[in-house]
mmCIF file of C-alpha atoms and ligand atoms in Angstrom:
data_model
loop_
_atom_site.group_PDB
_atom_site.id
_atom_site.type_symbol
_atom_site.label_atom_id
_atom_site.label_comp_id
_atom_site.label_asym_id
_atom_site.label_seq_id
_atom_site.Cartn_x
_atom_site.Cartn_y
_atom_site.Cartn_z
ATOM 1 C CA UNK A 1 35.868 0.715 77.640
ATOM 2 C CA UNK A 2 38.639 0.367 75.035
ATOM 3 C CA UNK A 3 39.428 3.260 72.759
ATOM 4 C CA UNK A 4 37.448 2.135 69.674
ATOM 5 C CA UNK A 5 39.017 4.952 67.581
ATOM 6 C CA UNK A 6 42.596 3.639 68.132
ATOM 7 C CA UNK A 7 43.963 2.380 64.812
ATOM 8 C CA UNK A 8 44.830 -1.240 64.940
ATOM 9 C CA UNK A 9 48.619 -1.827 64.537
ATOM 10 C CA UNK A 10 48.475 -3.826 61.157
ATOM 11 C CA UNK A 11 46.199 -1.069 59.739
ATOM 12 C CA UNK A 12 48.638 1.630 60.998
ATOM 13 C CA UNK A 13 51.639 -0.167 59.351
ATOM 14 C CA UNK A 14 49.841 -0.599 56.071
ATOM 15 C CA UNK A 15 48.817 3.047 56.025
ATOM 16 C CA UNK A 16 52.362 4.165 56.829
ATOM 17 C CA UNK A 17 53.786 2.067 53.920
ATOM 18 C CA UNK A 18 51.134 3.418 51.554
ATOM 19 C CA UNK A 19 51.873 7.018 52.547
ATOM 20 C CA UNK A 20 55.676 6.403 52.037
ATOM 21 C CA UNK A 21 54.956 6.018 48.319
ATOM 22 C CA UNK A 22 53.389 9.610 48.187
ATOM 23 C CA UNK A 23 55.370 12.894 48.066
ATOM 24 C CA UNK A 24 54.124 16.587 48.173
ATOM 25 C CA UNK A 25 53.855 17.906 44.645
ATOM 26 C CA UNK A 26 52.709 14.622 43.094
ATOM 27 C CA UNK A 27 49.511 14.208 41.201
ATOM 28 C CA UNK A 28 47.617 11.103 42.056
ATOM 29 C CA UNK A 29 44.524 9.505 40.488
ATOM 30 C CA UNK A 30 41.826 7.848 42.579
ATOM 31 C CA UNK A 31 39.780 5.088 40.903
ATOM 32 C CA UNK A 32 37.007 2.977 42.243
ATOM 33 C CA UNK A 33 34.799 0.177 40.776
ATOM 34 C CA UNK A 34 32.346 0.402 37.917
ATOM 35 C CA UNK A 35 29.014 1.964 39.020
ATOM 36 C CA UNK A 36 30.588 3.640 41.882
ATOM 37 C CA UNK A 37 28.510 3.431 45.165
ATOM 38 C CA UNK A 38 28.380 5.571 48.338
ATOM 39 C CA UNK A 39 31.479 4.018 49.807
ATOM 40 C CA UNK A 40 33.442 4.310 46.503
ATOM 41 C CA UNK A 41 32.410 7.955 45.919
ATOM 42 C CA UNK A 42 32.563 8.904 49.609
ATOM 43 C CA UNK A 43 36.024 7.528 49.990
ATOM 44 C CA UNK A 44 37.310 9.236 46.872
ATOM 45 C CA UNK A 45 35.794 12.633 47.752
ATOM 46 C CA UNK A 46 37.294 12.319 51.331
ATOM 47 C CA UNK A 47 40.710 11.089 50.129
ATOM 48 C CA UNK A 48 41.082 13.681 47.500
ATOM 49 C CA UNK A 49 40.695 16.491 50.038
ATOM 50 C CA UNK A 50 42.890 14.725 52.606
ATOM 51 C CA UNK A 51 45.709 14.337 49.994
ATOM 52 C CA UNK A 52 45.359 18.097 49.260
ATOM 53 C CA UNK A 53 46.445 18.763 52.907
ATOM 54 C CA UNK A 54 49.652 16.839 52.126
ATOM 55 C CA UNK A 55 50.320 19.026 49.015
ATOM 56 C CA UNK A 56 49.278 16.192 46.677
ATOM 57 C CA UNK A 57 46.739 16.985 43.844
ATOM 58 C CA UNK A 58 44.245 14.229 43.328
ATOM 59 C CA UNK A 59 41.999 13.615 40.374
ATOM 60 C CA UNK A 60 39.159 11.114 40.357
ATOM 61 C CA UNK A 61 39.110 8.746 37.386
ATOM 62 C CA UNK A 62 36.406 6.078 37.397
ATOM 63 C CA UNK A 63 35.466 3.421 34.737
ATOM 64 C CA UNK A 64 31.886 4.679 34.770
ATOM 65 C CA UNK A 65 30.491 8.236 35.140
ATOM 66 C CA UNK A 66 30.235 9.770 38.597
ATOM 67 C CA UNK A 67 26.691 9.116 39.818
ATOM 68 C CA UNK A 68 24.392 12.047 39.689
ATOM 69 C CA UNK A 69 23.012 11.376 43.207
ATOM 70 C CA UNK A 70 26.425 11.798 44.699
ATOM 71 C CA UNK A 71 27.491 14.833 42.612
ATOM 72 C CA UNK A 72 27.282 17.024 45.822
ATOM 73 C CA UNK A 73 30.188 15.172 47.276
ATOM 74 C CA UNK A 74 32.592 16.588 44.722
ATOM 75 C CA UNK A 75 31.807 20.153 45.710
ATOM 76 C CA UNK A 76 33.875 22.652 43.679
ATOM 77 C CA UNK A 77 37.283 21.415 44.918
ATOM 78 C CA UNK A 78 37.418 17.741 43.816
ATOM 79 C CA UNK A 79 38.427 17.344 40.087
ATOM 80 C CA UNK A 80 36.605 14.420 38.338
ATOM 81 C CA UNK A 81 37.974 13.269 35.006
ATOM 82 C CA UNK A 82 36.345 9.861 34.467
ATOM 83 C CA UNK A 83 35.450 11.005 30.834
ATOM 84 C CA UNK A 84 39.183 10.911 30.018
ATOM 85 C CA UNK A 85 39.553 7.312 30.935
ATOM 86 C CA UNK A 86 42.860 5.545 30.749
ATOM 87 C CA UNK A 87 44.583 8.575 29.171
ATOM 88 C CA UNK A 88 44.017 10.434 32.499
ATOM 89 C CA UNK A 89 45.667 7.570 34.437
ATOM 90 C CA UNK A 90 48.728 7.747 32.284
ATOM 91 C CA UNK A 91 49.292 11.302 33.033
ATOM 92 C CA UNK A 92 49.574 10.980 36.845
ATOM 93 C CA UNK A 93 52.457 10.047 39.191
ATOM 94 C CA UNK A 94 50.555 7.259 41.134
ATOM 95 C CA UNK A 95 47.195 5.536 41.188
ATOM 96 C CA UNK A 96 45.302 4.736 44.331
ATOM 97 C CA UNK A 97 42.503 2.176 43.855
ATOM 98 C CA UNK A 98 39.667 2.238 46.417
ATOM 99 C CA UNK A 99 37.073 -0.268 47.395
ATOM 100 C CA UNK A 100 38.101 -3.047 45.011
ATOM 101 C CA UNK A 101 39.923 -6.353 45.634
ATOM 102 C CA UNK A 102 39.969 -7.628 42.005
ATOM 103 C CA UNK A 103 41.348 -5.669 39.024
ATOM 104 C CA UNK A 104 38.404 -6.700 36.701
ATOM 105 C CA UNK A 105 36.116 -4.342 38.884
ATOM 106 C CA UNK A 106 38.039 -1.406 37.202
ATOM 107 C CA UNK A 107 36.144 -2.327 33.962
ATOM 108 C CA UNK A 108 37.471 -0.477 31.027
ATOM 109 C CA UNK A 109 40.382 0.887 33.088
ATOM 110 C CA UNK A 110 41.705 -2.493 33.914
ATOM 111 C CA UNK A 111 43.937 -2.910 30.901
ATOM 112 C CA UNK A 112 45.514 0.519 31.346
ATOM 113 C CA UNK A 113 46.200 -0.129 34.995
ATOM 114 C CA UNK A 114 47.977 -3.472 34.086
ATOM 115 C CA UNK A 115 50.286 -1.459 31.888
ATOM 116 C CA UNK A 116 51.120 1.397 34.242
ATOM 117 C CA UNK A 117 54.776 1.797 35.074
ATOM 118 C CA UNK A 118 54.135 1.617 38.787
ATOM 119 C CA UNK A 119 51.792 -0.731 40.652
ATOM 120 C CA UNK A 120 48.645 0.828 42.111
ATOM 121 C CA UNK A 121 48.258 1.426 45.710
ATOM 122 C CA UNK A 122 45.078 -0.057 47.150
ATOM 123 C CA UNK A 123 42.707 0.756 50.029
ATOM 124 C CA UNK A 124 39.901 -1.855 50.413
ATOM 125 C CA UNK A 125 37.661 -3.903 52.705
ATOM 126 C CA UNK A 126 36.645 -6.752 50.440
ATOM 127 C CA UNK A 127 37.562 -10.404 50.618
ATOM 128 C CA UNK A 128 40.513 -10.992 48.329
ATOM 129 C CA UNK A 129 39.785 -11.292 44.592
ATOM 130 C CA UNK A 130 41.522 -13.317 41.790
ATOM 131 C CA UNK A 131 43.890 -10.548 40.579
ATOM 132 C CA UNK A 132 44.817 -7.873 43.253
ATOM 133 C CA UNK A 133 44.687 -4.391 41.747
ATOM 134 C CA UNK A 134 47.988 -3.423 43.185
ATOM 135 C CA UNK A 135 50.780 -4.290 45.581
ATOM 136 C CA UNK A 136 50.934 -1.843 48.513
ATOM 137 C CA UNK A 137 47.630 -2.663 50.154
ATOM 138 C CA UNK A 138 45.650 -1.268 53.048
ATOM 139 C CA UNK A 139 43.171 -4.193 52.975
ATOM 140 C CA UNK A 140 41.015 -5.076 56.033
ATOM 141 C CA UNK A 141 37.646 -7.016 55.759
ATOM 142 C CA UNK A 142 36.832 -6.047 59.369
ATOM 143 C CA UNK A 143 36.456 -2.414 58.284
ATOM 144 C CA UNK A 144 32.728 -1.613 57.812
ATOM 145 C CA UNK A 145 33.478 0.358 54.699
ATOM 146 C CA UNK A 146 36.618 1.406 52.797
ATOM 147 C CA UNK A 147 35.792 4.953 54.291
ATOM 148 C CA UNK A 148 36.672 3.599 57.781
ATOM 149 C CA UNK A 149 40.169 2.962 56.488
ATOM 150 C CA UNK A 150 40.243 6.509 54.973
ATOM 151 C CA UNK A 151 39.294 7.863 58.360
ATOM 152 C CA UNK A 152 42.166 5.863 59.838
ATOM 153 C CA UNK A 153 44.534 7.232 57.248
ATOM 154 C CA UNK A 154 43.614 10.728 58.389
ATOM 155 C CA UNK A 155 44.244 9.769 62.077
ATOM 156 C CA UNK A 156 47.615 8.126 61.304
ATOM 157 C CA UNK A 157 48.909 10.988 59.051
ATOM 158 C CA UNK A 158 47.531 13.680 61.537
ATOM 159 C CA UNK A 159 45.199 15.169 58.833
ATOM 160 C CA UNK A 160 42.089 17.268 59.540
ATOM 161 C CA UNK A 161 38.606 15.908 59.085
ATOM 162 C CA UNK A 162 37.049 19.096 57.705
ATOM 163 C CA UNK A 163 33.203 19.117 57.356
ATOM 164 C CA UNK A 164 33.122 18.117 53.593
ATOM 165 C CA UNK A 165 35.510 15.266 54.455
ATOM 166 C CA UNK A 166 33.354 14.108 57.306
ATOM 167 C CA UNK A 167 30.158 14.233 55.228
ATOM 168 C CA UNK A 168 31.897 12.150 52.533
ATOM 169 C CA UNK A 169 33.015 9.552 55.048
ATOM 170 C CA UNK A 170 29.584 9.516 56.739
ATOM 171 C CA UNK A 171 27.883 9.040 53.315
ATOM 172 C CA UNK A 172 30.103 5.922 52.739
ATOM 173 C CA UNK A 173 29.440 4.490 56.162
ATOM 174 C CA UNK A 174 25.631 4.972 55.970
ATOM 175 C CA UNK A 175 25.273 3.363 52.613
ATOM 176 C CA UNK A 176 27.687 0.421 53.064
ATOM 177 C CA UNK A 177 25.940 -0.541 56.340
ATOM 178 C CA UNK A 178 22.409 -0.114 54.952
ATOM 179 C CA UNK A 179 21.828 2.849 57.274
ATOM 180 C CA UNK A 180 23.790 1.061 60.183
ATOM 181 C CA UNK A 181 21.628 -2.076 59.935
ATOM 182 C CA UNK A 182 23.840 -4.781 58.168
ATOM 183 C CA UNK A 183 26.296 -7.072 59.992
ATOM 184 C CA UNK A 184 29.218 -4.791 59.281
ATOM 185 C CA UNK A 185 27.851 -2.210 61.636
ATOM 186 C CA UNK A 186 30.571 -2.791 64.243
ATOM 187 C CA UNK A 187 30.998 -0.853 67.517
ATOM 188 C CA UNK A 188 33.962 0.846 65.806
ATOM 189 C CA UNK A 189 31.836 1.805 62.759
ATOM 190 C CA UNK A 190 29.383 3.640 65.053
ATOM 191 C CA UNK A 191 32.214 5.220 66.908
ATOM 192 C CA UNK A 192 33.681 6.629 63.715
ATOM 193 C CA UNK A 193 30.141 7.743 62.803
ATOM 194 C CA UNK A 194 29.950 9.566 66.129
ATOM 195 C CA UNK A 195 33.366 11.294 65.446
ATOM 196 C CA UNK A 196 32.078 12.414 62.140
ATOM 197 C CA UNK A 197 28.986 13.877 63.730
ATOM 198 C CA UNK A 198 31.424 15.746 66.008
ATOM 199 C CA UNK A 199 33.264 16.878 62.984
ATOM 200 C CA UNK A 200 30.146 18.687 61.609
ATOM 201 C CA UNK A 201 27.919 16.196 59.897
ATOM 202 C CA UNK A 202 24.268 16.865 60.140
ATOM 203 C CA UNK A 203 22.596 13.348 59.968
ATOM 204 C CA UNK A 204 19.190 14.735 59.017
ATOM 205 C CA UNK A 205 20.584 16.576 56.130
ATOM 206 C CA UNK A 206 22.627 13.576 55.042
ATOM 207 C CA UNK A 207 19.447 11.365 55.097
ATOM 208 C CA UNK A 208 17.594 13.958 52.977
ATOM 209 C CA UNK A 209 20.564 14.067 50.432
ATOM 210 C CA UNK A 210 21.133 10.347 50.176
ATOM 211 C CA UNK A 211 17.635 8.787 50.553
ATOM 212 C CA UNK A 212 15.270 11.699 50.346
ATOM 213 C CA UNK A 213 16.240 13.343 46.965
ATOM 214 C CA UNK A 214 15.714 10.339 44.571
ATOM 215 C CA UNK A 215 14.401 10.969 41.032
ATOM 216 C CA UNK A 216 10.782 9.796 40.299
ATOM 217 C CA UNK A 217 12.206 7.258 37.812
ATOM 218 C CA UNK A 218 13.978 5.351 40.717
ATOM 219 C CA UNK A 219 10.702 4.681 42.498
ATOM 220 C CA UNK A 220 9.027 3.687 39.191
ATOM 221 C CA UNK A 221 11.946 1.306 38.473
ATOM 222 C CA UNK A 222 11.350 -0.188 42.014
ATOM 223 C CA UNK A 223 7.629 -0.593 41.279
ATOM 224 C CA UNK A 224 8.429 -2.531 38.058
ATOM 225 C CA UNK A 225 11.245 -4.553 39.608
ATOM 226 C CA UNK A 226 8.858 -5.829 42.354
ATOM 227 C CA UNK A 227 6.446 -6.809 39.694
ATOM 228 C CA UNK A 228 8.964 -9.555 38.843
ATOM 229 C CA UNK A 229 9.380 -10.806 42.335
ATOM 230 C CA UNK A 230 9.561 -14.608 42.608
ATOM 231 C CA UNK A 231 10.187 -16.703 45.725
ATOM 232 C CA UNK A 232 11.084 -20.385 46.390
ATOM 233 C CA UNK A 233 10.378 -20.396 50.096
ATOM 234 C CA UNK A 234 11.176 -24.129 50.391
ATOM 235 C CA UNK A 235 14.980 -23.144 49.840
ATOM 236 C CA UNK A 236 14.606 -19.702 51.289
ATOM 237 C CA UNK A 237 15.415 -17.868 48.033
ATOM 238 C CA UNK A 238 13.655 -14.807 46.477
ATOM 239 C CA UNK A 239 14.664 -12.725 43.482
ATOM 240 C CA UNK A 240 13.765 -9.955 41.051
ATOM 241 C CA UNK A 241 14.775 -9.496 37.430
ATOM 242 C CA UNK A 242 15.444 -6.348 35.489
ATOM 243 C CA UNK A 243 15.091 -6.544 31.583
ATOM 244 C CA UNK A 244 17.454 -4.688 29.403
ATOM 245 C CA UNK A 245 15.836 -1.267 28.514
ATOM 246 C CA UNK A 246 13.945 -0.928 31.772
ATOM 247 C CA UNK A 247 16.311 1.645 33.251
ATOM 248 C CA UNK A 248 16.029 3.709 30.102
ATOM 249 C CA UNK A 249 12.232 3.562 30.177
ATOM 250 C CA UNK A 250 12.391 5.433 33.521
ATOM 251 C CA UNK A 251 15.426 7.589 32.722
ATOM 252 C CA UNK A 252 17.156 5.611 35.564
ATOM 253 C CA UNK A 253 20.760 4.656 35.975
ATOM 254 C CA UNK A 254 22.595 1.830 37.718
ATOM 255 C CA UNK A 255 22.727 3.701 40.957
ATOM 256 C CA UNK A 256 18.895 3.645 41.080
ATOM 257 C CA UNK A 257 19.124 -0.160 41.449
ATOM 258 C CA UNK A 258 20.819 0.195 44.832
ATOM 259 C CA UNK A 259 18.689 -1.256 47.625
ATOM 260 C CA UNK A 260 16.084 -3.030 45.487
ATOM 261 C CA UNK A 261 17.487 -6.408 46.398
ATOM 262 C CA UNK A 262 16.741 -5.585 50.022
ATOM 263 C CA UNK A 263 12.993 -6.254 49.286
ATOM 264 C CA UNK A 264 13.355 -9.874 48.326
ATOM 265 C CA UNK A 265 15.729 -10.213 51.283
ATOM 266 C CA UNK A 266 13.173 -8.763 53.668
ATOM 267 C CA UNK A 267 10.660 -11.606 53.200
ATOM 268 C CA UNK A 268 10.234 -13.949 56.171
ATOM 269 C CA UNK A 269 12.050 -17.200 55.577
ATOM 270 C CA UNK A 270 14.345 -15.827 52.838
ATOM 271 C CA UNK A 271 17.976 -16.521 53.451
ATOM 272 C CA UNK A 272 19.342 -15.639 49.948
ATOM 273 C CA UNK A 273 18.065 -12.808 47.758
ATOM 274 C CA UNK A 274 19.119 -12.120 44.188
ATOM 275 C CA UNK A 275 18.848 -9.346 41.646
ATOM 276 C CA UNK A 276 19.333 -10.309 37.982
ATOM 277 C CA UNK A 277 20.003 -7.432 35.667
ATOM 278 C CA UNK A 278 20.110 -8.097 31.863
ATOM 279 C CA UNK A 279 22.857 -6.144 30.127
ATOM 280 C CA UNK A 280 23.064 -5.073 26.452
ATOM 281 C CA UNK A 281 26.474 -6.940 26.360
ATOM 282 C CA UNK A 282 24.788 -10.352 26.536
ATOM 283 C CA UNK A 283 25.667 -10.649 30.167
ATOM 284 C CA UNK A 284 23.695 -10.568 33.441
ATOM 285 C CA UNK A 285 24.884 -8.654 36.484
ATOM 286 C CA UNK A 286 23.782 -10.642 39.585
ATOM 287 C CA UNK A 287 23.602 -9.138 43.052
ATOM 288 C CA UNK A 288 23.695 -11.650 45.862
ATOM 289 C CA UNK A 289 22.573 -10.885 49.386
ATOM 290 C CA UNK A 290 22.075 -13.175 52.403
ATOM 291 C CA UNK A 291 20.891 -13.258 55.897
ATOM 292 C CA UNK A 292 23.173 -14.377 58.846
ATOM 293 C CA UNK A 293 24.470 -17.882 58.306
ATOM 294 C CA UNK A 294 24.581 -17.906 54.524
ATOM 295 C CA UNK A 295 27.912 -16.990 52.730
ATOM 296 C CA UNK A 296 26.998 -15.641 49.359
ATOM 297 C CA UNK A 297 30.675 -14.945 48.538
ATOM 298 C CA UNK A 298 31.027 -18.679 48.121
ATOM 299 C CA UNK A 299 28.266 -18.704 45.580
ATOM 300 C CA UNK A 300 29.369 -15.483 43.678
ATOM 301 C CA UNK A 301 32.858 -16.906 43.245
ATOM 302 C CA UNK A 302 31.595 -19.965 41.453
ATOM 303 C CA UNK A 303 30.490 -17.532 38.832
ATOM 304 C CA UNK A 304 33.693 -15.426 38.726
ATOM 305 C CA UNK A 305 32.355 -12.681 41.088
ATOM 306 C CA UNK A 306 33.246 -11.659 44.612
ATOM 307 C CA UNK A 307 32.527 -9.169 47.379
ATOM 308 C CA UNK A 308 31.553 -9.933 50.948
ATOM 309 C CA UNK A 309 30.013 -12.873 52.922
ATOM 310 C CA UNK A 310 26.565 -11.124 52.970
ATOM 311 C CA UNK A 311 26.783 -9.005 49.788
ATOM 312 C CA UNK A 312 28.422 -10.114 46.591
ATOM 313 C CA UNK A 313 28.169 -9.619 42.900
ATOM 314 C CA UNK A 314 29.040 -11.214 39.677
ATOM 315 C CA UNK A 315 28.968 -10.512 35.886
ATOM 316 C CA UNK A 316 27.968 -13.666 34.051
ATOM 317 C CA UNK A 317 27.624 -14.314 30.361
ATOM 318 C CA UNK A 318 24.392 -15.647 28.899
ATOM 319 C CA UNK A 319 20.747 -14.664 28.576
ATOM 320 C CA UNK A 320 18.656 -13.591 31.556
ATOM 321 C CA UNK A 321 16.738 -16.920 31.563
ATOM 322 C CA UNK A 322 20.020 -19.047 31.320
ATOM 323 C CA UNK A 323 21.926 -17.159 34.007
ATOM 324 C CA UNK A 324 18.930 -17.112 36.347
ATOM 325 C CA UNK A 325 18.368 -20.808 36.131
ATOM 326 C CA UNK A 326 22.121 -21.674 36.527
ATOM 327 C CA UNK A 327 22.411 -19.359 39.605
ATOM 328 C CA UNK A 328 19.190 -20.513 41.173
ATOM 329 C CA UNK A 329 20.257 -24.193 40.568
ATOM 330 C CA UNK A 330 23.648 -23.506 42.282
ATOM 331 C CA UNK A 331 21.905 -21.562 45.086
ATOM 332 C CA UNK A 332 19.389 -24.345 45.782
ATOM 333 C CA UNK A 333 22.208 -26.989 45.775
ATOM 334 C CA UNK A 334 24.488 -24.853 47.912
ATOM 335 C CA UNK A 335 21.794 -24.082 50.462
ATOM 336 C CA UNK A 336 20.544 -27.812 50.625
ATOM 337 C CA UNK A 337 24.101 -29.222 50.962
ATOM 338 C CA UNK A 338 25.273 -26.696 53.525
ATOM 339 C CA UNK A 339 28.035 -25.569 51.178
ATOM 340 C CA UNK A 340 26.991 -21.942 51.651
ATOM 341 C CA UNK A 341 26.711 -22.125 55.392
ATOM 342 C CA UNK A 342 28.977 -20.024 57.560
ATOM 343 C CA UNK A 343 29.503 -18.815 61.088
HETATM 344 P P1 AMP B 1 26.405 -5.139 44.192
HETATM 345 O O1 AMP B 1 25.517 -6.306 44.065
HETATM 346 O O2 AMP B 1 26.802 -4.652 42.879
HETATM 347 O O3 AMP B 1 25.795 -4.131 45.155
HETATM 348 O O4 AMP B 1 27.726 -5.551 44.926
HETATM 349 C C1 AMP B 1 27.728 -6.315 46.147
HETATM 350 C C2 AMP B 1 29.217 -6.411 46.641
HETATM 351 O O5 AMP B 1 29.760 -7.372 45.684
HETATM 352 C C3 AMP B 1 30.103 -5.209 46.558
HETATM 353 O O6 AMP B 1 30.906 -5.138 47.675
HETATM 354 C C4 AMP B 1 30.841 -5.241 45.314
HETATM 355 O O7 AMP B 1 32.045 -4.514 45.437
HETATM 356 C C5 AMP B 1 30.944 -6.690 44.973
HETATM 357 N N1 AMP B 1 30.889 -7.037 43.621
HETATM 358 C C6 AMP B 1 29.770 -6.672 42.763
HETATM 359 N N2 AMP B 1 30.046 -7.210 41.476
HETATM 360 C C7 AMP B 1 31.239 -7.869 41.518
HETATM 361 C C8 AMP B 1 32.055 -8.553 40.681
HETATM 362 N N3 AMP B 1 31.644 -8.718 39.315
HETATM 363 N N4 AMP B 1 33.155 -9.168 40.988
HETATM 364 C C9 AMP B 1 33.594 -9.035 42.283
HETATM 365 N N5 AMP B 1 32.945 -8.316 43.223
HETATM 366 C C10 AMP B 1 31.750 -7.813 42.868
#
């Protein structure tokens, strides 16, 4: 059997190039996308500690607050300064952007990042976006999660995967693969997960922290979201809609929406599932998910979004009704014509 943990040559070279831009004594900021998820947060918490081993101080600066459900990832040694916004980014020697292929995913930090004296360094596994967030890129869509690339960075630079680093990387792998069920669950992904268990991760404890400790409001939000379920089984589409204000009703946050779109996706005959979330800004956040054979990236990019072939997102201007009908029209057309077919 091939050594699945061996770091592919192009990845190794990219990691070496990125590391050459870093020096002991530097202060580096780590940023990820709006509404950071398990991969964004886990990659940041792991990389901050790995950089510490190189004598580099890392601070986490995100465009939206660190999710409460992942607060435990920070421990008492990872410094999070998202509240300071762009000002914090202007104080550091270098910025590393994680889990983003398009600058606009940095939300309110994007304009600051465009104006920084030095380009950002990027570690990511998404399909390329319109405006890359930086120049020196460790970018590989075959990685199951950005965290797989952080694991490789540790290997290439000879850094130690301590238990808190292993837990952070494992959290990222579990969440980005839907609990090792999605198509990105590669043999290498499972081999990295096995190495993380060897490094001290307790999977039962991780399950309890990630999926077994959710606030009551999250489950009530799921109940109300499922009330809105609609399906067009002729085309194989199902969707749910979240009205503005519903999250507040349940004391819920964006992170509590994670996974809801899996319910419409789970219906027999559904090839494309959607979640529409009405925002107070007059926009609608759309989550696109698909089953094998359907490329939702091709649909999301029609609306200025992006992501992966089976999971993409877009932020679209208009009312909930308008956006829903435009997206559903495009989805029906794309499925009927074969324009969304892949592999
Ligand atoms: P989500 O539906 O927010 O869970 O996102 C699914 C995937 O699409 C993730 O990999 C995101 O990084 C990506 N994504 C979400 N929203 C956008 C957007 N507005 N533009 C580009 N990519 C996005």
